[in-house]
Structures are given as structure tokens and as C-alpha cells.
Amino acid sequence: MSKVLKIREKNLSISHPSFITTYNNLGIILNHLNKKENSQDYFRKALRLVEDVHGKDHPMYAQLSINTIPNYDKENEATNKESLEKYSKILETLNKKYNGKHPEIAKIFNNIGVIEREMGKLQNAEKAFEKALQINIEIYGDIAHPSIAACHNNLGLLYEEEKKFEEALQKYRKAMMMFSTTAGDKDARVAQLYQNMGHIKKKQKDYSEAEKHFKKSLTLYKDAYDPDHPNVLEASKYVAAAIRRSSTSKMNESSLSEERSDSPRRSSFFQKFADKFLKKRSSQSGSETAADKKKMSFASVVKASVKQAKEGEPNGSNDPLNESDSPRLKSKFSEYDKKNSDATGIGEKKKSLFAESSQRR
């Protein structure tokens, strides 16, 4: 492209309309290479030339102006508002020319949606994305097309932010199908969509599925880019993190299963202890002392523990073995042991069993 520019500079006047296309295309190439400042130089040159040749009211001026509008800037809300105002003015010009039905109009609504979404105005963003989708379908038909796929992807990102995970997954799958059809299964955009779905599975705590999606994304990125490309490195990190989370989740499930299988043994111990105490208490005669009442109260707590363990209640505020209750029950064990330990050492045995149970938790 730079050779084309040199040839035209040598043979044509600098104000020749051919330079408009050349400057704009160079800007697009540099923008894809992440050379933002250089790309903006060429976009502005193309825009000045359009103004000189056609004037600001020409639709081409409006179309090329899109490339000079900044993307969302999280550090500068004023810039974002200014961008939205510029898009509105461009829309007025293009709607007059194309009656609301043109790819550039759809592109503007898409860009508006991105800014609104990043600003947290999710309802406005959804309206903009839906409008972009509608225009593209009117232009291309309801078929597999990259512009339509991009709209589905953007709606998926929006639904994900709104925690509408199933709706987001549907949009991602639709976008993936379209990109696969138009560009092939190994397209980098397909890799990005696998990554998007992996993030949702992670948020749903389905770590094994998240791992599968991230691995697929990494494989496709490796096919599309060099090993040191930022997308490959980022995808590698997601895979590593997903493997760790998946492994931790499996360990926790195994631990929970072990704890549940151990529950009858703990219940049996509590039952025997409570029965022994209450039997001894019922055989005694005379008036109840404060200490007797305290012992009886503790025995009731143990009985309640046994009942809930048998009923299989989940850990919660009513579960006597819940971590938040452990200090209370442990203190009752300690208090009772100090006053009632005998030659068999049963008090120490109870404490050690409770400690083992706590460690497993």
C-alpha cells in the first residue's frame, strides 16, 4: 500500500480523489496493527481531502468520520459523550442519504452500543445492538454473515454482563456458527467465542466445561497466530487458571463426599453419649441443681445434633456442625469435660473426634 501511495504522489496532484481511498486504507491497515496514532494521521488526511473535494455535507465525509471517533475511554467520560454526539450527527447525514439502510449505519449503531455498554447503560446498549442487527439482516438477509455474527457476539457480551448466561451462550453459539460458515472453523473469531463461552461456564462454576472451552480457544489461537502473540499468551493463562479451578472443585467434591460418609459415625457417637447421660440423669433422685440443668441443656443440644444429622440437613444456620457453630459446641464440650472427666478419659476422646471432624471440613 505504501508503494501505491508513492506512485500516486509521483504521478498525481496531492488533491486527487484517489488519495482518499489510499489514505483511508493505510489507516485501516495501521489500525489493525495497533499503530493507532499513525492510523489516525492517515484517517485525518483522507477526511481533509474529502472536505476539500466534496465538502462536509457529502456522505463520504460522514462515513470516513467514523474512523476518527475515539473508542470507549474509561478514564474520560467527556470523550465518550463527545463520541456519542458525533455518531448522532453522522447518523443524521447517512439516514438522509440511505434512508436508514446502509452497512455504515449498522456499524455506527454497533459502535454506539459498545460505548453505552462500557458506560454501564445496558438498556441503551441493547437497543443499539438490536438496531444494528436489524439493519444488517435487512441488507444481507437472515443468513450467515460476518456483520450479523458480530451483532450476535455483542449481544452475547451484553447478556453476560447482565448475568443472563443462557441467553448469552445462545448468542455466542449463533455467532460461532456464522463465523465458522463464512471464515472456517479455525478463524480467530471462533477462538474468541470459545473463550467467551469459557468465561460463562466459569461464572456458572462449571469448571470442567470452562476448561474444555479455554483449551479449544487456545488450540485455535495457536493455529492462527505465532506462539508469542498476546491472544495466545492470554488464552494460555485462562487454560492454566481453569485447570487449577477444576482440580480444586474436584477435590472439594471428594472432601464433601468423605464428610457425608463419615456423618453416621459422628451421629452414632453423639447418640451414645446423649443416651448414656440422659439414662444416668433419669436414675438420679433429688432436686435439680444449676449444674444438672446445664448438663441437661447440653444433652438436648447433642440430641438435636443427632436428629438433624439423621435427617441429612445441609450445612446452614440450623446445622449443629456448621463452622459458625463449631466454637459454641466446642466450648460446651470443653466445659463439660472439665467437670465430668473420669478414669476412662472419655472427655478427651470426644474432643479429639470433634477436632478430626473440623479438620476434614
mmCIF file of N, CA and C in Angstrom, residues 258-351:
data_model
loop_
_atom_site.group_PDB
_atom_site.id
_atom_site.type_symbol
_atom_site.label_atom_id
_atom_site.label_comp_id
_atom_site.label_asym_id
_atom_site.label_seq_id
_atom_site.Cartn_x
_atom_site.Cartn_y
_atom_site.Cartn_z
ATOM 1 N N GLU A 258 -16.586 -37.500 51.383
ATOM 2 C CA GLU A 258 -15.965 -38.175 52.532
ATOM 3 C C GLU A 258 -16.645 -37.748 53.824
ATOM 4 N N GLU A 259 -16.945 -36.457 53.907
ATOM 5 C CA GLU A 259 -17.567 -35.942 55.128
ATOM 6 C C GLU A 259 -18.961 -36.536 55.320
ATOM 7 N N ARG A 260 -19.710 -36.662 54.204
ATOM 8 C CA ARG A 260 -21.055 -37.217 54.298
ATOM 9 C C ARG A 260 -21.020 -38.679 54.712
ATOM 10 N N SER A 261 -20.031 -39.423 54.186
ATOM 11 C CA SER A 261 -19.917 -40.836 54.549
ATOM 12 C C SER A 261 -19.512 -40.997 56.000
ATOM 13 N N ASP A 262 -18.868 -39.979 56.591
ATOM 14 C CA ASP A 262 -18.411 -40.017 57.971
ATOM 15 C C ASP A 262 -19.517 -39.594 58.933
ATOM 16 N N SER A 263 -20.597 -39.002 58.409
ATOM 17 C CA SER A 263 -21.656 -38.447 59.243
ATOM 18 C C SER A 263 -22.305 -39.487 60.150
ATOM 19 N N PRO A 264 -22.633 -40.703 59.660
ATOM 20 C CA PRO A 264 -23.240 -41.695 60.551
ATOM 21 C C PRO A 264 -22.364 -42.038 61.746
ATOM 22 N N ARG A 265 -21.045 -42.106 61.548
ATOM 23 C CA ARG A 265 -20.138 -42.428 62.667
ATOM 24 C C ARG A 265 -20.184 -41.349 63.731
ATOM 25 N N ARG A 266 -20.201 -40.089 63.286
ATOM 26 C CA ARG A 266 -20.261 -38.995 64.250
ATOM 27 C C ARG A 266 -21.608 -38.984 64.966
ATOM 28 N N SER A 267 -22.694 -39.254 64.205
ATOM 29 C CA SER A 267 -24.026 -39.269 64.799
ATOM 30 C C SER A 267 -24.134 -40.377 65.835
ATOM 31 N N SER A 268 -23.532 -41.549 65.515
ATOM 32 C CA SER A 268 -23.559 -42.675 66.431
ATOM 33 C C SER A 268 -22.886 -42.319 67.748
ATOM 34 N N PHE A 269 -21.760 -41.630 67.657
ATOM 35 C CA PHE A 269 -21.054 -41.241 68.880
ATOM 36 C C PHE A 269 -21.893 -40.292 69.720
ATOM 37 N N PHE A 270 -22.475 -39.270 69.073
ATOM 38 C CA PHE A 270 -23.303 -38.302 69.789
ATOM 39 C C PHE A 270 -24.515 -39.000 70.431
ATOM 40 N N GLN A 271 -25.129 -39.947 69.666
ATOM 41 C CA GLN A 271 -26.313 -40.652 70.170
ATOM 42 C C GLN A 271 -25.978 -41.427 71.443
ATOM 43 N N LYS A 272 -24.886 -42.194 71.391
ATOM 44 C CA LYS A 272 -24.494 -42.990 72.560
ATOM 45 C C LYS A 272 -24.203 -42.091 73.755
ATOM 46 N N PHE A 273 -23.521 -40.974 73.503
ATOM 47 C CA PHE A 273 -23.174 -40.064 74.593
ATOM 48 C C PHE A 273 -24.435 -39.490 75.227
ATOM 49 N N ALA A 274 -25.366 -39.024 74.374
ATOM 50 C CA ALA A 274 -26.586 -38.405 74.889
ATOM 51 C C ALA A 274 -27.437 -39.428 75.634
ATOM 52 N N ASP A 275 -27.587 -40.654 75.070
ATOM 53 C CA ASP A 275 -28.394 -41.685 75.716
ATOM 54 C C ASP A 275 -27.819 -42.055 77.080
ATOM 55 N N LYS A 276 -26.498 -42.181 77.141
ATOM 56 C CA LYS A 276 -25.846 -42.543 78.388
ATOM 57 C C LYS A 276 -26.074 -41.483 79.450
ATOM 58 N N PHE A 277 -25.960 -40.228 79.048
ATOM 59 C CA PHE A 277 -26.108 -39.143 80.021
ATOM 60 C C PHE A 277 -27.551 -39.064 80.518
ATOM 61 N N LEU A 278 -28.514 -39.111 79.579
ATOM 62 C CA LEU A 278 -29.916 -38.956 79.956
ATOM 63 C C LEU A 278 -30.398 -40.145 80.798
ATOM 64 N N LYS A 279 -29.881 -41.344 80.477
ATOM 65 C CA LYS A 279 -30.240 -42.516 81.274
ATOM 66 C C LYS A 279 -29.749 -42.359 82.703
ATOM 67 N N LYS A 280 -28.513 -41.881 82.829
ATOM 68 C CA LYS A 280 -27.930 -41.672 84.150
ATOM 69 C C LYS A 280 -28.714 -40.618 84.903
ATOM 70 N N ARG A 281 -29.136 -39.588 84.165
ATOM 71 C CA ARG A 281 -29.863 -38.475 84.787
ATOM 72 C C ARG A 281 -31.230 -38.934 85.292
ATOM 73 N N SER A 282 -31.906 -39.790 84.511
ATOM 74 C CA SER A 282 -33.254 -40.224 84.902
ATOM 75 C C SER A 282 -33.231 -41.132 86.121
ATOM 76 N N SER A 283 -32.095 -41.807 86.363
ATOM 77 C CA SER A 283 -32.000 -42.720 87.511
ATOM 78 C C SER A 283 -31.681 -41.974 88.804
ATOM 79 N N GLN A 284 -31.304 -40.718 88.693
ATOM 80 C CA GLN A 284 -30.948 -39.950 89.878
ATOM 81 C C GLN A 284 -32.216 -39.406 90.536
ATOM 82 N N SER A 285 -32.139 -39.199 91.827
ATOM 83 C CA SER A 285 -33.267 -38.628 92.557
ATOM 84 C C SER A 285 -32.837 -37.345 93.228
ATOM 85 N N GLY A 286 -33.805 -36.617 93.695
ATOM 86 C CA GLY A 286 -33.491 -35.371 94.387
ATOM 87 C C GLY A 286 -33.733 -34.179 93.503
ATOM 88 N N SER A 287 -33.542 -33.014 94.072
ATOM 89 C CA SER A 287 -33.810 -31.760 93.343
ATOM 90 C C SER A 287 -32.690 -31.479 92.345
ATOM 91 N N GLU A 288 -33.053 -30.808 91.257
ATOM 92 C CA GLU A 288 -32.068 -30.466 90.227
ATOM 93 C C GLU A 288 -31.261 -29.261 90.665
ATOM 94 N N THR A 289 -29.966 -29.368 90.485
ATOM 95 C CA THR A 289 -29.096 -28.226 90.746
ATOM 96 C C THR A 289 -28.893 -27.463 89.445
ATOM 97 N N ALA A 290 -28.268 -26.290 89.547
ATOM 98 C CA ALA A 290 -27.971 -25.491 88.342
ATOM 99 C C ALA A 290 -27.064 -26.270 87.401
ATOM 100 N N ALA A 291 -26.113 -27.002 87.985
ATOM 101 C CA ALA A 291 -25.190 -27.790 87.162
ATOM 102 C C ALA A 291 -25.942 -28.885 86.417
ATOM 103 N N ASP A 292 -26.954 -29.494 87.121
ATOM 104 C CA ASP A 292 -27.744 -30.536 86.467
ATOM 105 C C ASP A 292 -28.485 -29.985 85.262
ATOM 106 N N LYS A 293 -29.069 -28.808 85.444
ATOM 107 C CA LYS A 293 -29.815 -28.183 84.340
ATOM 108 C C LYS A 293 -28.898 -27.874 83.167
ATOM 109 N N LYS A 294 -27.687 -27.442 83.521
ATOM 110 C CA LYS A 294 -26.731 -27.118 82.478
ATOM 111 C C LYS A 294 -26.361 -28.372 81.679
ATOM 112 N N LYS A 295 -26.163 -29.488 82.411
ATOM 113 C CA LYS A 295 -25.845 -30.751 81.740
ATOM 114 C C LYS A 295 -27.007 -31.194 80.857
ATOM 115 N N MET A 296 -28.236 -31.069 81.405
ATOM 116 C CA MET A 296 -29.411 -31.456 80.639
ATOM 117 C C MET A 296 -29.529 -30.629 79.365
ATOM 118 N N SER A 297 -29.233 -29.332 79.463
ATOM 119 C CA SER A 297 -29.297 -28.453 78.297
ATOM 120 C C SER A 297 -28.315 -28.909 77.228
ATOM 121 N N PHE A 298 -27.114 -29.291 77.696
ATOM 122 C CA PHE A 298 -26.107 -29.745 76.742
ATOM 123 C C PHE A 298 -26.540 -31.054 76.073
ATOM 124 N N ALA A 299 -27.125 -31.947 76.858
ATOM 125 C CA ALA A 299 -27.602 -33.206 76.301
ATOM 126 C C ALA A 299 -28.670 -32.956 75.238
ATOM 127 N N SER A 300 -29.497 -31.946 75.439
ATOM 128 C CA SER A 300 -30.530 -31.601 74.459
ATOM 129 C C SER A 300 -29.912 -31.115 73.159
ATOM 130 N N VAL A 301 -28.825 -30.337 73.315
ATOM 131 C CA VAL A 301 -28.116 -29.874 72.119
ATOM 132 C C VAL A 301 -27.589 -31.053 71.323
ATOM 133 N N VAL A 302 -27.030 -32.023 72.031
ATOM 134 C CA VAL A 302 -26.492 -33.208 71.364
ATOM 135 C C VAL A 302 -27.608 -33.992 70.679
ATOM 136 N N LYS A 303 -28.743 -34.131 71.371
ATOM 137 C CA LYS A 303 -29.889 -34.823 70.787
ATOM 138 C C LYS A 303 -30.343 -34.139 69.500
ATOM 139 N N ALA A 304 -30.388 -32.810 69.551
ATOM 140 C CA ALA A 304 -30.792 -32.059 68.356
ATOM 141 C C ALA A 304 -29.801 -32.283 67.226
ATOM 142 N N SER A 305 -28.506 -32.363 67.583
ATOM 143 C CA SER A 305 -27.473 -32.613 66.589
ATOM 144 C C SER A 305 -27.694 -33.952 65.899
ATOM 145 N N VAL A 306 -28.019 -34.969 66.728
ATOM 146 C CA VAL A 306 -28.241 -36.306 66.190
ATOM 147 C C VAL A 306 -29.431 -36.314 65.252
ATOM 148 N N LYS A 307 -30.504 -35.666 65.666
ATOM 149 C CA LYS A 307 -31.721 -35.641 64.855
ATOM 150 C C LYS A 307 -31.466 -35.004 63.495
ATOM 151 N N GLN A 308 -30.785 -33.857 63.501
ATOM 152 C CA GLN A 308 -30.516 -33.157 62.244
ATOM 153 C C GLN A 308 -29.556 -33.947 61.365
ATOM 154 N N ALA A 309 -28.590 -34.613 61.983
ATOM 155 C CA ALA A 309 -27.648 -35.419 61.198
ATOM 156 C C ALA A 309 -28.372 -36.577 60.517
ATOM 157 N N LYS A 310 -29.337 -37.203 61.263
ATOM 158 C CA LYS A 310 -30.090 -38.309 60.670
ATOM 159 C C LYS A 310 -30.967 -37.841 59.528
ATOM 160 N N GLU A 311 -31.539 -36.638 59.678
ATOM 161 C CA GLU A 311 -32.412 -36.098 58.635
ATOM 162 C C GLU A 311 -31.631 -35.588 57.446
ATOM 163 N N GLY A 312 -30.311 -35.490 57.605
ATOM 164 C CA GLY A 312 -29.453 -35.096 56.490
ATOM 165 C C GLY A 312 -29.609 -33.643 56.098
ATOM 166 N N GLU A 313 -29.838 -32.751 57.061
ATOM 167 C CA GLU A 313 -29.971 -31.337 56.735
ATOM 168 C C GLU A 313 -28.649 -30.784 56.228
ATOM 169 N N PRO A 314 -28.693 -29.922 55.225
ATOM 170 C CA PRO A 314 -27.460 -29.326 54.715
ATOM 171 C C PRO A 314 -26.862 -28.378 55.721
ATOM 172 N N ASN A 315 -25.564 -28.128 55.568
ATOM 173 C CA ASN A 315 -24.904 -27.179 56.459
ATOM 174 C C ASN A 315 -25.536 -25.812 56.328
ATOM 175 N N GLY A 316 -25.943 -25.242 57.395
ATOM 176 C CA GLY A 316 -26.578 -23.929 57.371
ATOM 177 C C GLY A 316 -26.681 -23.413 58.780
ATOM 178 N N SER A 317 -27.528 -22.411 58.988
ATOM 179 C CA SER A 317 -27.619 -21.798 60.308
ATOM 180 C C SER A 317 -28.176 -22.772 61.335
ATOM 181 N N ASN A 318 -28.945 -23.819 60.898
ATOM 182 C CA ASN A 318 -29.524 -24.782 61.823
ATOM 183 C C ASN A 318 -28.692 -26.038 61.975
ATOM 184 N N ASP A 319 -27.603 -26.150 61.266
ATOM 185 C CA ASP A 319 -26.768 -27.348 61.321
ATOM 186 C C ASP A 319 -25.802 -27.236 62.487
ATOM 187 N N PRO A 320 -25.875 -28.133 63.485
ATOM 188 C CA PRO A 320 -25.004 -28.019 64.660
ATOM 189 C C PRO A 320 -23.534 -28.221 64.335
ATOM 190 N N LEU A 321 -23.233 -28.752 63.153
ATOM 191 C CA LEU A 321 -21.835 -28.955 62.789
ATOM 192 C C LEU A 321 -21.349 -27.901 61.810
ATOM 193 N N ASN A 322 -22.153 -26.870 61.622
ATOM 194 C CA ASN A 322 -21.729 -25.767 60.767
ATOM 195 C C ASN A 322 -20.542 -25.058 61.384
ATOM 196 N N GLU A 323 -19.631 -24.541 60.546
ATOM 197 C CA GLU A 323 -18.406 -23.922 61.062
ATOM 198 C C GLU A 323 -18.701 -22.767 62.002
ATOM 199 N N SER A 324 -19.785 -22.027 61.706
ATOM 200 C CA SER A 324 -20.091 -20.876 62.557
ATOM 201 C C SER A 324 -20.515 -21.317 63.947
ATOM 202 N N ASP A 325 -21.034 -22.573 64.083
ATOM 203 C CA ASP A 325 -21.463 -23.085 65.374
ATOM 204 C C ASP A 325 -20.363 -23.849 66.093
ATOM 205 N N SER A 326 -19.307 -24.213 65.386
ATOM 206 C CA SER A 326 -18.269 -25.060 65.972
ATOM 207 C C SER A 326 -17.710 -24.506 67.276
ATOM 208 N N PRO A 327 -17.368 -23.218 67.364
ATOM 209 C CA PRO A 327 -16.826 -22.702 68.631
ATOM 210 C C PRO A 327 -17.807 -22.878 69.777
ATOM 211 N N ARG A 328 -19.126 -22.702 69.512
ATOM 212 C CA ARG A 328 -20.122 -22.839 70.565
ATOM 213 C C ARG A 328 -20.156 -24.271 71.075
ATOM 214 N N LEU A 329 -20.243 -25.253 70.181
ATOM 215 C CA LEU A 329 -20.296 -26.648 70.599
ATOM 216 C C LEU A 329 -18.982 -27.084 71.238
ATOM 217 N N LYS A 330 -17.880 -26.593 70.667
ATOM 218 C CA LYS A 330 -16.580 -26.996 71.212
ATOM 219 C C LYS A 330 -16.421 -26.475 72.639
ATOM 220 N N SER A 331 -16.929 -25.266 72.881
ATOM 221 C CA SER A 331 -16.810 -24.706 74.228
ATOM 222 C C SER A 331 -17.660 -25.524 75.202
ATOM 223 N N LYS A 332 -18.824 -26.033 74.735
ATOM 224 C CA LYS A 332 -19.650 -26.856 75.603
ATOM 225 C C LYS A 332 -18.964 -28.181 75.906
ATOM 226 N N PHE A 333 -18.300 -28.767 74.930
ATOM 227 C CA PHE A 333 -17.522 -29.988 75.168
ATOM 228 C C PHE A 333 -16.469 -29.720 76.229
ATOM 229 N N SER A 334 -15.715 -28.637 76.051
ATOM 230 C CA SER A 334 -14.609 -28.334 76.966
ATOM 231 C C SER A 334 -15.140 -28.104 78.375
ATOM 232 N N GLU A 335 -16.240 -27.369 78.476
ATOM 233 C CA GLU A 335 -16.808 -27.044 79.783
ATOM 234 C C GLU A 335 -17.287 -28.307 80.488
ATOM 235 N N TYR A 336 -17.950 -29.180 79.736
ATOM 236 C CA TYR A 336 -18.448 -30.413 80.336
ATOM 237 C C TYR A 336 -17.298 -31.343 80.699
ATOM 238 N N ASP A 337 -16.284 -31.419 79.854
ATOM 239 C CA ASP A 337 -15.148 -32.322 80.102
ATOM 240 C C ASP A 337 -14.416 -31.964 81.377
ATOM 241 N N LYS A 338 -14.261 -30.668 81.622
ATOM 242 C CA LYS A 338 -13.509 -30.237 82.811
ATOM 243 C C LYS A 338 -14.169 -30.746 84.076
ATOM 244 N N LYS A 339 -15.527 -30.754 84.081
ATOM 245 C CA LYS A 339 -16.251 -31.107 85.291
ATOM 246 C C LYS A 339 -16.560 -32.603 85.386
ATOM 247 N N ASN A 340 -16.556 -33.312 84.262
ATOM 248 C CA ASN A 340 -17.075 -34.673 84.264
ATOM 249 C C ASN A 340 -16.096 -35.718 83.722
ATOM 250 N N SER A 341 -14.814 -35.389 83.507
ATOM 251 C CA SER A 341 -13.870 -36.389 83.010
ATOM 252 C C SER A 341 -13.681 -37.486 84.049
ATOM 253 N N ASP A 342 -13.592 -38.733 83.584
ATOM 254 C CA ASP A 342 -13.425 -39.846 84.515
ATOM 255 C C ASP A 342 -12.214 -40.689 84.106
ATOM 256 N N ALA A 343 -12.061 -41.833 84.713
ATOM 257 C CA ALA A 343 -10.865 -42.651 84.506
ATOM 258 C C ALA A 343 -10.759 -43.179 83.086
ATOM 259 N N THR A 344 -11.880 -43.274 82.383
ATOM 260 C CA THR A 344 -11.828 -43.817 81.029
ATOM 261 C C THR A 344 -11.300 -42.805 80.031
ATOM 262 N N GLY A 345 -11.243 -41.539 80.410
ATOM 263 C CA GLY A 345 -10.740 -40.499 79.510
ATOM 264 C C GLY A 345 -11.707 -40.184 78.383
ATOM 265 N N ILE A 346 -13.020 -40.403 78.616
ATOM 266 C CA ILE A 346 -13.974 -40.190 77.532
ATOM 267 C C ILE A 346 -14.050 -38.723 77.108
ATOM 268 N N GLY A 347 -13.775 -37.825 78.062
ATOM 269 C CA GLY A 347 -13.803 -36.397 77.715
ATOM 270 C C GLY A 347 -12.787 -36.069 76.632
ATOM 271 N N GLU A 348 -11.564 -36.542 76.763
ATOM 272 C CA GLU A 348 -10.525 -36.284 75.765
ATOM 273 C C GLU A 348 -10.870 -36.925 74.433
ATOM 274 N N LYS A 349 -11.508 -38.094 74.471
ATOM 275 C CA LYS A 349 -11.880 -38.770 73.231
ATOM 276 C C LYS A 349 -12.880 -37.938 72.444
ATOM 277 N N LYS A 350 -13.850 -37.350 73.122
ATOM 278 C CA LYS A 350 -14.846 -36.527 72.444
ATOM 279 C C LYS A 350 -14.188 -35.337 71.775
ATOM 280 N N LYS A 351 -13.276 -34.688 72.458
ATOM 281 C CA LYS A 351 -12.611 -33.520 71.891
ATOM 282 C C LYS A 351 -11.809 -33.893 70.654
#
